Short mmCIF file of C-alpha atoms and ligand atoms in Angstrom, two decimals:
data_model
loop_
_atom_site.label_atom_id
_atom_site.label_comp_id
_atom_site.label_asym_id
_atom_site.label_seq_id
_atom_site.Cartn_x
_atom_site.Cartn_y
_atom_site.Cartn_z
CA MET T 1 5.52 7.56 29.09
CA PRO T 2 7.20 8.55 25.09
CA ARG T 3 9.76 12.20 25.99
CA ALA T 4 10.00 15.10 24.43
CA MET T 5 12.02 16.68 21.77
CA ARG T 6 12.70 20.04 19.98
CA ALA T 7 11.74 19.66 16.46
CA VAL T 8 12.30 22.28 13.35
CA ARG T 9 8.51 22.02 11.92
CA LEU T 10 5.91 23.29 9.44
CA HIS T 11 2.49 23.42 9.28
CA GLU T 12 1.28 25.54 6.05
CA LEU T 13 2.56 27.66 3.20
CA GLY T 14 4.42 31.13 2.96
CA GLY T 15 8.25 31.00 3.30
CA PRO T 16 11.19 29.99 5.59
CA ASP T 17 8.61 32.43 7.77
CA LYS T 18 6.44 29.33 8.88
CA LEU T 19 9.60 28.09 10.21
CA VAL T 20 8.38 26.27 14.42
CA VAL T 21 9.96 24.82 16.26
CA GLU T 22 7.77 22.87 18.98
CA GLU T 23 7.94 20.07 21.69
CA VAL T 24 7.35 16.30 20.25
CA GLU T 25 7.58 13.10 20.76
CA GLN T 26 11.25 11.96 20.95
CA PRO T 27 10.60 8.39 18.38
CA THR T 28 11.70 5.07 18.24
CA PRO T 29 13.98 2.58 17.15
CA GLY T 30 12.52 -0.67 15.23
CA PRO T 31 13.45 -3.51 13.89
CA GLY T 32 16.57 -2.46 11.28
CA GLU T 33 16.25 0.97 12.99
CA ILE T 34 18.88 3.66 13.85
CA LEU T 35 18.03 6.23 16.75
CA VAL T 36 20.72 9.85 16.68
CA ARG T 37 20.82 12.00 18.73
CA VAL T 38 21.32 14.93 16.18
CA ARG T 39 24.82 17.51 16.41
CA PHE T 40 24.70 19.15 13.75
CA ALA T 41 21.63 19.19 10.14
CA ALA T 42 22.11 21.39 7.23
CA PHE T 43 20.30 23.23 4.58
CA ASN T 44 19.01 22.90 1.12
CA ARG T 45 17.12 24.77 -1.31
CA ARG T 46 14.88 22.31 -0.89
CA ASP T 47 14.37 23.08 2.67
CA VAL T 48 13.74 26.81 1.82
CA PHE T 49 10.89 25.21 -1.84
CA ILE T 50 8.79 23.53 0.14
CA THR T 51 8.13 26.24 3.05
CA GLN T 52 6.76 28.16 -0.30
CA GLY T 53 4.58 24.92 -1.56
CA LEU T 54 7.37 24.07 -4.95
CA TYR T 55 8.06 21.21 -4.09
CA PRO T 56 5.72 18.17 -4.58
CA GLY T 57 3.46 16.27 -2.47
CA ILE T 58 3.92 18.26 1.06
CA VAL T 59 2.29 17.21 3.68
CA PHE T 60 1.63 18.32 6.82
CA PRO T 61 2.98 19.39 9.83
CA ALA T 62 6.09 18.59 7.62
CA SER T 63 8.61 18.12 9.57
CA LEU T 64 12.08 19.23 7.31
CA GLY T 65 16.44 18.43 7.14
CA SER T 66 17.28 16.21 4.95
CA ASP T 67 21.30 16.19 5.78
CA GLY T 68 22.60 15.64 9.62
CA SER T 69 25.93 14.22 12.32
CA GLY T 70 24.60 13.17 15.08
CA THR T 71 25.76 10.12 17.66
CA VAL T 72 24.28 7.31 18.01
CA SER T 73 21.86 7.02 20.28
CA ALA T 74 20.06 3.18 20.51
CA LEU T 75 20.33 0.51 18.06
CA GLY T 76 16.35 -0.97 17.29
CA PRO T 77 15.65 -5.13 17.33
CA GLY T 78 18.67 -7.07 15.35
CA VAL T 79 21.49 -3.97 14.70
CA ASN T 80 24.12 -4.62 15.98
CA GLY T 81 26.45 -1.17 15.25
CA PRO T 82 27.48 0.73 15.08
CA PRO T 83 28.09 1.45 18.97
CA VAL T 84 25.97 3.37 21.29
CA GLY T 85 28.41 7.32 21.38
CA SER T 86 29.75 7.41 18.17
CA GLU T 87 30.02 10.07 15.61
CA VAL T 88 27.81 9.32 12.46
CA LEU T 89 25.98 11.29 9.35
CA MET T 90 22.79 9.81 7.36
CA ASN T 91 22.43 8.85 3.90
CA SER T 92 18.59 11.24 3.28
CA MET T 93 18.10 8.65 0.19
CA LEU T 94 16.05 6.29 1.74
CA ASP T 95 15.00 3.51 -0.76
CA TRP T 96 16.23 4.28 -4.34
CA GLY T 97 15.52 0.22 -5.42
CA ASP T 98 17.04 -2.46 -7.72
CA ASP T 99 18.27 0.44 -10.21
CA PRO T 100 21.20 2.27 -10.76
CA ARG T 101 20.30 4.63 -13.49
CA VAL T 102 16.56 5.44 -11.56
CA TRP T 103 15.64 5.83 -8.68
CA GLN T 104 12.51 3.76 -7.92
CA LYS T 105 10.47 6.54 -5.37
CA PRO T 106 11.08 9.96 -6.77
CA GLY T 107 11.91 11.95 -3.17
CA ASN T 108 11.29 9.42 -0.84
CA ILE T 109 13.75 11.06 1.84
CA LEU T 110 14.48 12.43 5.08
CA GLY T 111 12.17 15.22 5.93
CA MET T 112 9.08 14.97 4.45
CA PRO T 113 8.40 12.87 3.69
CA ALA T 114 9.70 10.74 6.57
CA PRO T 115 10.86 13.17 10.08
CA GLY T 116 14.11 15.25 9.78
CA THR T 117 16.98 16.78 10.67
CA PHE T 118 15.48 19.85 12.19
CA ALA T 119 15.55 17.74 15.58
CA GLU T 120 16.75 16.58 18.49
CA TYR T 121 16.09 13.28 17.24
CA ILE T 122 16.01 11.41 14.11
CA VAL T 123 15.12 7.21 13.95
CA VAL T 124 16.44 5.90 10.47
CA PRO T 125 17.27 3.22 8.82
CA ALA T 126 20.53 0.83 9.67
CA ALA T 127 22.30 1.07 5.96
CA ASN T 128 21.17 4.42 5.93
CA VAL T 129 23.65 5.18 9.00
CA HIS T 130 27.82 5.99 8.07
CA PRO T 131 30.42 6.17 9.75
CA LEU T 132 32.39 9.33 9.39
CA PRO T 133 34.82 10.31 6.82
CA ARG T 134 38.73 10.56 8.01
CA GLY T 135 39.44 14.68 9.85
CA LEU T 136 35.05 15.61 9.29
CA THR T 137 33.43 17.63 12.20
CA LEU T 138 30.01 16.81 12.22
CA GLU T 139 30.06 20.50 12.12
CA GLN T 140 31.04 19.54 8.86
CA ALA T 141 30.17 16.28 7.99
CA ALA T 142 26.49 17.29 8.26
CA ALA T 143 26.52 19.48 5.89
CA LEU T 144 27.88 16.93 3.94
CA PRO T 145 25.00 14.23 2.72
CA LEU T 146 22.58 15.19 -0.02
CA GLY T 147 24.75 18.01 -2.02
CA GLY T 148 27.39 15.34 -1.85
CA LEU T 149 26.29 12.79 -3.03
CA THR T 150 24.22 14.49 -6.24
CA ALA T 151 27.27 16.51 -6.68
CA TYR T 152 29.04 12.94 -6.76
CA ARG T 153 26.39 11.65 -9.51
CA ALA T 154 26.32 14.32 -10.96
CA VAL T 155 30.50 14.69 -11.72
CA PHE T 156 30.77 10.88 -12.16
CA THR T 157 28.37 8.31 -13.06
CA ARG T 158 26.95 11.06 -15.01
CA GLY T 159 29.19 13.09 -16.06
CA GLU T 160 31.30 10.91 -16.63
CA CYS T 161 34.47 13.78 -15.27
CA THR T 162 38.01 12.75 -15.81
CA ALA T 163 41.31 15.07 -15.82
CA ALA T 164 40.66 15.63 -19.29
CA ASP T 165 37.82 18.19 -18.83
CA VAL T 166 37.20 21.61 -18.92
CA VAL T 167 33.95 21.50 -16.66
CA LEU T 168 31.25 24.99 -16.40
CA ILE T 169 30.05 25.14 -12.92
CA PRO T 170 26.70 28.08 -13.09
CA GLY T 171 26.50 29.32 -9.72
CA VAL T 172 29.16 28.43 -7.57
CA GLY T 173 27.52 28.99 -4.73
CA GLY T 174 25.32 27.45 -3.84
CA GLY T 175 25.48 23.95 -1.54
CA VAL T 176 25.49 21.74 -4.23
CA GLN T 177 28.18 23.13 -6.92
CA THR T 178 30.51 24.15 -4.31
CA PHE T 179 30.65 19.92 -3.79
CA VAL T 180 30.13 19.79 -7.57
CA LEU T 181 33.86 22.10 -7.05
CA GLN T 182 35.61 19.76 -5.50
CA PHE T 183 35.05 16.64 -6.60
CA VAL T 184 36.03 17.76 -10.31
CA LYS T 185 38.92 19.86 -9.02
CA ALA T 186 39.93 16.19 -7.20
CA ALA T 187 39.30 14.89 -11.03
CA GLY T 188 41.94 17.30 -12.46
CA ALA T 189 39.92 18.34 -14.61
CA LYS T 190 39.76 22.43 -14.95
CA ALA T 191 36.63 23.87 -13.35
CA ILE T 192 35.24 27.55 -14.94
CA VAL T 193 32.46 28.76 -12.58
CA THR T 194 30.35 31.36 -12.61
CA SER T 195 29.38 33.52 -9.38
CA SER T 196 27.00 36.69 -9.05
CA SER T 197 29.75 37.81 -6.42
CA ASP T 198 33.52 38.49 -6.59
CA GLU T 199 33.44 37.15 -3.11
CA LYS T 200 32.02 34.62 -3.36
CA LEU T 201 34.54 34.38 -6.76
CA ALA T 202 37.65 33.73 -4.40
CA ARG T 203 35.85 31.38 -1.96
CA ALA T 204 35.60 29.57 -4.80
CA LYS T 205 39.20 30.31 -6.23
CA ALA T 206 40.61 29.11 -2.23
CA LEU T 207 38.37 25.96 -3.43
CA GLY T 208 41.09 25.80 -6.94
CA ALA T 209 38.59 26.80 -9.06
CA ASP T 210 40.49 27.49 -12.08
CA VAL T 211 38.55 30.80 -13.73
CA GLY T 212 35.28 33.53 -12.52
CA ILE T 213 33.72 34.60 -13.87
CA ASN T 214 30.70 37.41 -12.67
CA TYR T 215 26.83 36.38 -14.70
CA LYS T 216 25.74 39.29 -13.24
CA THR T 217 28.60 42.44 -13.54
CA ASP T 218 29.54 40.46 -17.03
CA GLU T 219 26.29 40.62 -19.58
CA ASN T 220 28.84 38.95 -21.62
CA TRP T 221 30.35 35.28 -19.81
CA SER T 222 29.15 33.53 -21.90
CA ARG T 223 31.46 34.96 -23.79
CA ALA T 224 34.26 34.93 -20.76
CA VAL T 225 33.40 31.08 -21.36
CA ARG T 226 34.74 30.65 -24.76
CA ALA T 227 37.46 32.69 -23.77
CA GLN T 228 38.88 30.90 -21.86
CA SER T 229 37.43 27.30 -22.80
CA ASP T 230 39.35 26.13 -25.80
CA GLY T 231 35.98 26.65 -28.09
CA GLY T 232 33.72 25.63 -25.26
CA PRO T 233 33.16 23.68 -22.03
CA SER T 234 33.72 20.09 -21.77
CA LEU T 235 30.66 18.57 -19.91
CA VAL T 236 28.34 21.44 -17.58
CA VAL T 237 26.95 20.67 -14.32
CA ASP T 238 23.78 22.48 -14.12
CA ALA T 239 21.42 23.31 -11.27
CA VAL T 240 20.70 27.54 -12.33
CA GLY T 241 18.42 26.22 -14.91
CA GLY T 242 16.51 29.65 -16.55
CA ASP T 243 19.56 31.70 -18.78
CA ALA T 244 22.24 30.31 -17.42
CA PHE T 245 20.80 26.64 -19.51
CA ALA T 246 20.02 27.57 -21.83
CA ARG T 247 23.99 29.96 -22.53
CA ALA T 248 25.44 26.87 -21.36
CA LEU T 249 23.99 24.38 -24.15
CA ASP T 250 25.16 27.74 -26.68
CA VAL T 251 28.51 27.91 -25.64
CA ALA T 252 29.34 24.22 -24.91
CA ARG T 253 31.52 23.11 -27.61
CA PRO T 254 31.02 19.61 -30.04
CA GLY T 255 30.16 17.21 -28.48
CA ALA T 256 30.00 18.23 -24.38
CA ARG T 257 28.25 16.60 -22.26
CA ILE T 258 25.37 18.73 -20.41
CA VAL T 259 24.15 17.73 -16.06
CA THR T 260 21.20 19.12 -15.12
CA TYR T 261 20.37 17.23 -11.40
CA GLY T 262 18.00 20.93 -10.94
CA GLY T 263 15.81 24.30 -12.22
CA THR T 264 16.47 26.90 -9.14
CA ILE T 265 14.78 28.95 -12.03
CA PRO T 266 12.57 25.76 -13.40
CA GLN T 267 11.87 27.66 -17.06
CA SER T 268 14.13 27.62 -19.29
CA ASN T 269 14.22 28.65 -23.33
CA ILE T 270 16.81 26.24 -24.94
CA ARG T 271 18.27 26.76 -28.53
CA LEU T 272 17.89 23.64 -29.84
CA PHE T 273 20.14 24.68 -32.45
CA SER T 274 22.61 24.20 -30.03
CA VAL T 275 21.75 21.01 -28.82
CA PHE T 276 21.33 18.95 -32.37
CA TRP T 277 23.92 20.68 -34.38
CA LYS T 278 26.96 20.41 -32.05
CA GLN T 279 25.30 16.47 -31.12
CA LEU T 280 25.51 17.88 -27.04
CA ASP T 281 24.32 15.22 -24.88
CA ILE T 282 21.75 16.51 -22.61
CA ARG T 283 21.60 14.40 -18.80
CA GLY T 284 19.27 14.17 -16.46
CA SER T 285 20.91 13.60 -12.60
CA SER T 286 18.85 12.95 -9.16
CA MET T 287 20.49 12.25 -5.04
CA GLY T 288 21.93 8.75 -6.40
CA THR T 289 22.58 4.98 -5.52
CA PRO T 290 24.09 4.03 -1.59
CA ALA T 291 26.61 2.96 -3.68
CA GLU T 292 27.45 5.99 -5.37
CA PHE T 293 27.21 7.23 -1.86
CA ALA T 294 29.97 5.16 -0.56
CA ALA T 295 32.20 5.95 -3.66
CA MET T 296 31.91 9.93 -2.43
CA LEU T 297 32.45 9.21 1.10
CA GLU T 298 35.82 6.97 0.02
CA LEU T 299 36.37 10.52 -2.37
CA VAL T 300 36.00 12.83 0.60
CA ALA T 301 38.59 11.23 2.81
CA LYS T 302 41.20 9.98 -0.20
CA LYS T 303 41.25 13.70 -1.02
CA GLY T 304 40.70 15.68 2.11
CA ILE T 305 37.50 17.85 1.77
CA VAL T 306 36.24 19.81 3.70
CA PRO T 307 32.53 20.85 2.98
CA ALA T 308 32.57 24.77 2.63
CA VAL T 309 30.21 25.80 6.02
CA ASP T 310 28.57 29.16 4.85
CA ALA T 311 27.72 30.27 8.41
CA VAL T 312 26.23 28.08 12.19
CA PHE T 313 22.56 29.27 13.62
CA PRO T 314 21.36 27.91 16.70
CA LEU T 315 18.69 25.73 16.40
CA ASP T 316 16.33 29.07 17.81
CA GLU T 317 17.19 31.31 14.65
CA VAL T 318 16.37 28.73 12.02
CA VAL T 319 13.74 31.07 10.12
CA THR T 320 17.22 33.94 10.10
CA ALA T 321 19.05 31.16 8.36
CA ALA T 322 16.70 29.64 5.80
CA GLN T 323 16.01 32.95 5.12
CA ARG T 324 19.70 33.99 4.22
CA VAL T 325 19.53 30.33 1.59
CA LEU T 326 16.42 31.84 0.52
CA ALA T 327 18.15 35.00 -0.37
CA GLY T 328 20.97 33.09 -1.80
CA GLU T 329 23.81 35.51 0.16
CA GLN T 330 25.55 31.31 1.44
CA PHE T 331 28.55 30.89 -0.44
CA GLY T 332 28.24 26.80 0.23
CA LYS T 333 26.26 25.13 3.32
CA VAL T 334 24.48 26.94 5.98
CA VAL T 335 23.92 24.78 9.33
CA LEU T 336 22.43 24.56 11.93
CA ALA T 337 23.45 24.05 15.32
CA ILE T 338 21.40 21.49 16.74
CA ASN T 339 21.90 19.66 20.59
CA SER T 340 25.43 21.00 20.53
N1 LIG D 1 18.34 16.44 -8.36
C1 LIG D 1 17.87 16.25 -7.40
O1 LIG D 1 18.57 15.25 -6.31
C2 LIG D 1 19.41 17.62 -6.74
C3 LIG D 1 19.16 17.76 -5.42
C4 LIG D 1 19.90 18.66 -4.62
C5 LIG D 1 19.51 20.26 -5.64
N2 LIG D 1 18.55 20.16 -6.26
C6 LIG D 1 18.42 21.39 -6.31
O2 LIG D 1 19.38 22.15 -6.57
C7 LIG D 1 19.19 23.46 -7.36
C8 LIG D 1 20.38 24.12 -6.44
O3 LIG D 1 20.56 23.42 -4.89
P1 LIG D 1 20.85 24.39 -3.94
O4 LIG D 1 20.75 23.23 -2.42
O5 LIG D 1 22.33 23.53 -4.16
O6 LIG D 1 20.71 25.49 -3.15
P2 LIG D 1 21.46 26.39 -3.25
O7 LIG D 1 22.59 26.35 -2.40
O8 LIG D 1 19.96 27.39 -2.06
O9 LIG D 1 22.34 26.89 -4.81
C9 LIG D 1 21.19 28.06 -4.85
C10 LIG D 1 22.53 28.65 -6.02
O10 LIG D 1 22.19 29.48 -6.98
C11 LIG D 1 22.96 29.97 -8.26
N3 LIG D 1 21.42 30.48 -8.97
C12 LIG D 1 20.63 31.25 -8.50
N4 LIG D 1 20.18 32.43 -9.20
C13 LIG D 1 21.63 32.47 -10.36
C14 LIG D 1 20.84 32.46 -11.55
N5 LIG D 1 20.67 33.45 -12.25
N6 LIG D 1 22.17 32.47 -12.67
C15 LIG D 1 23.26 31.61 -12.25
N7 LIG D 1 22.76 30.97 -10.64
C16 LIG D 1 22.28 30.82 -10.62
C17 LIG D 1 23.70 31.01 -6.80
O11 LIG D 1 24.57 30.90 -6.84
P3 LIG D 1 25.50 32.45 -7.04
O12 LIG D 1 25.43 32.48 -4.85
O13 LIG D 1 27.71 31.69 -7.37
O14 LIG D 1 25.43 33.32 -7.39
C18 LIG D 1 22.69 30.10 -5.46
O15 LIG D 1 23.68 30.83 -4.16
C19 LIG D 1 18.22 23.39 -6.65
O16 LIG D 1 17.21 23.78 -7.67
C20 LIG D 1 18.06 22.41 -5.99
O17 LIG D 1 15.98 22.11 -5.80
C21 LIG D 1 18.63 19.34 -7.02
#
């Protein structure tokens, strides 16, 4: 008899309220796979976008959750480690492919189409299972994978960030952007962040931000950015899109690199003059390669970076947790306690 487990699933669109916790069959690891008992999982905006139908290729029932940590429960045939019972986290990027410049199967990650981490157990390819970076708790480690990977590629591979840079980070309260801030500071660059809330700006300063600007109360926030950056930022790392992206192009210094990895506001009315006259370099970025994931874990361990965990909700409060993300109330990552 297959064993049952509890998992969060989505059977229809309609926002976070449509998420339900139900009993499903516990998966079994096949050749090359590991069964992980999930201890903590974490939200990404993607999970909320899926409930709203704002993500391509949704299949029902959808089993959500791309981030998670836990303990190894069983090894599939041909897998020699890590040992059963050891603490691990999962890289949600399943099949990047051979070309480090671009993924071959966009969006092929844990949590739709593959079963996600908002479940008591998950089966993951052995190559995607990693020991925790030194010093992190399981709760903190669950917050790291997708955001840390996306931020690492955006800041270092695509952004080529160095200590000489002045970096603009719009909407710093976002789960990925808090990692962007921490990695930019690890590179030794100057970080100018914007946020909707003074409280979040104070938390960003505690994480190392040099300048914080409230984009809600300061209508001329881009002017304030220019004043703080000696002629404009040399690097922008954005996922907000919309007007924030357009104004970032206007304020960037000539020759700046502009990295975009998301469009929370999907359309942006940009002034092309800013792009060609200042010879800006706009670069898209998404998730990252297995090598970037390993390098990200190494950086986190070496620099003692601790993910910004906003709040921890029990599995049964998954709807409340998702609503917090939808409302943009969080600073950093919203975590679910699954088997704690
Ligand atoms: N391409 C990829 O591989 C990839 C990977 C991960 C995420 N993404 C995308 O990146 C985006 C962020 O993801 P996430 O999980 O970090 O989301 P999140 O935690 O929900 O963060 C969203 C943040 O965006 C900021 N924001 C919203 N409207 C804004 C505005 N008008 N001006 C400035 N900031 C604004 C807010 O910052 P404040 O609270 O500070 O105001 C908010 O906290 C999403 O669009 C997601 O789909 C893409």
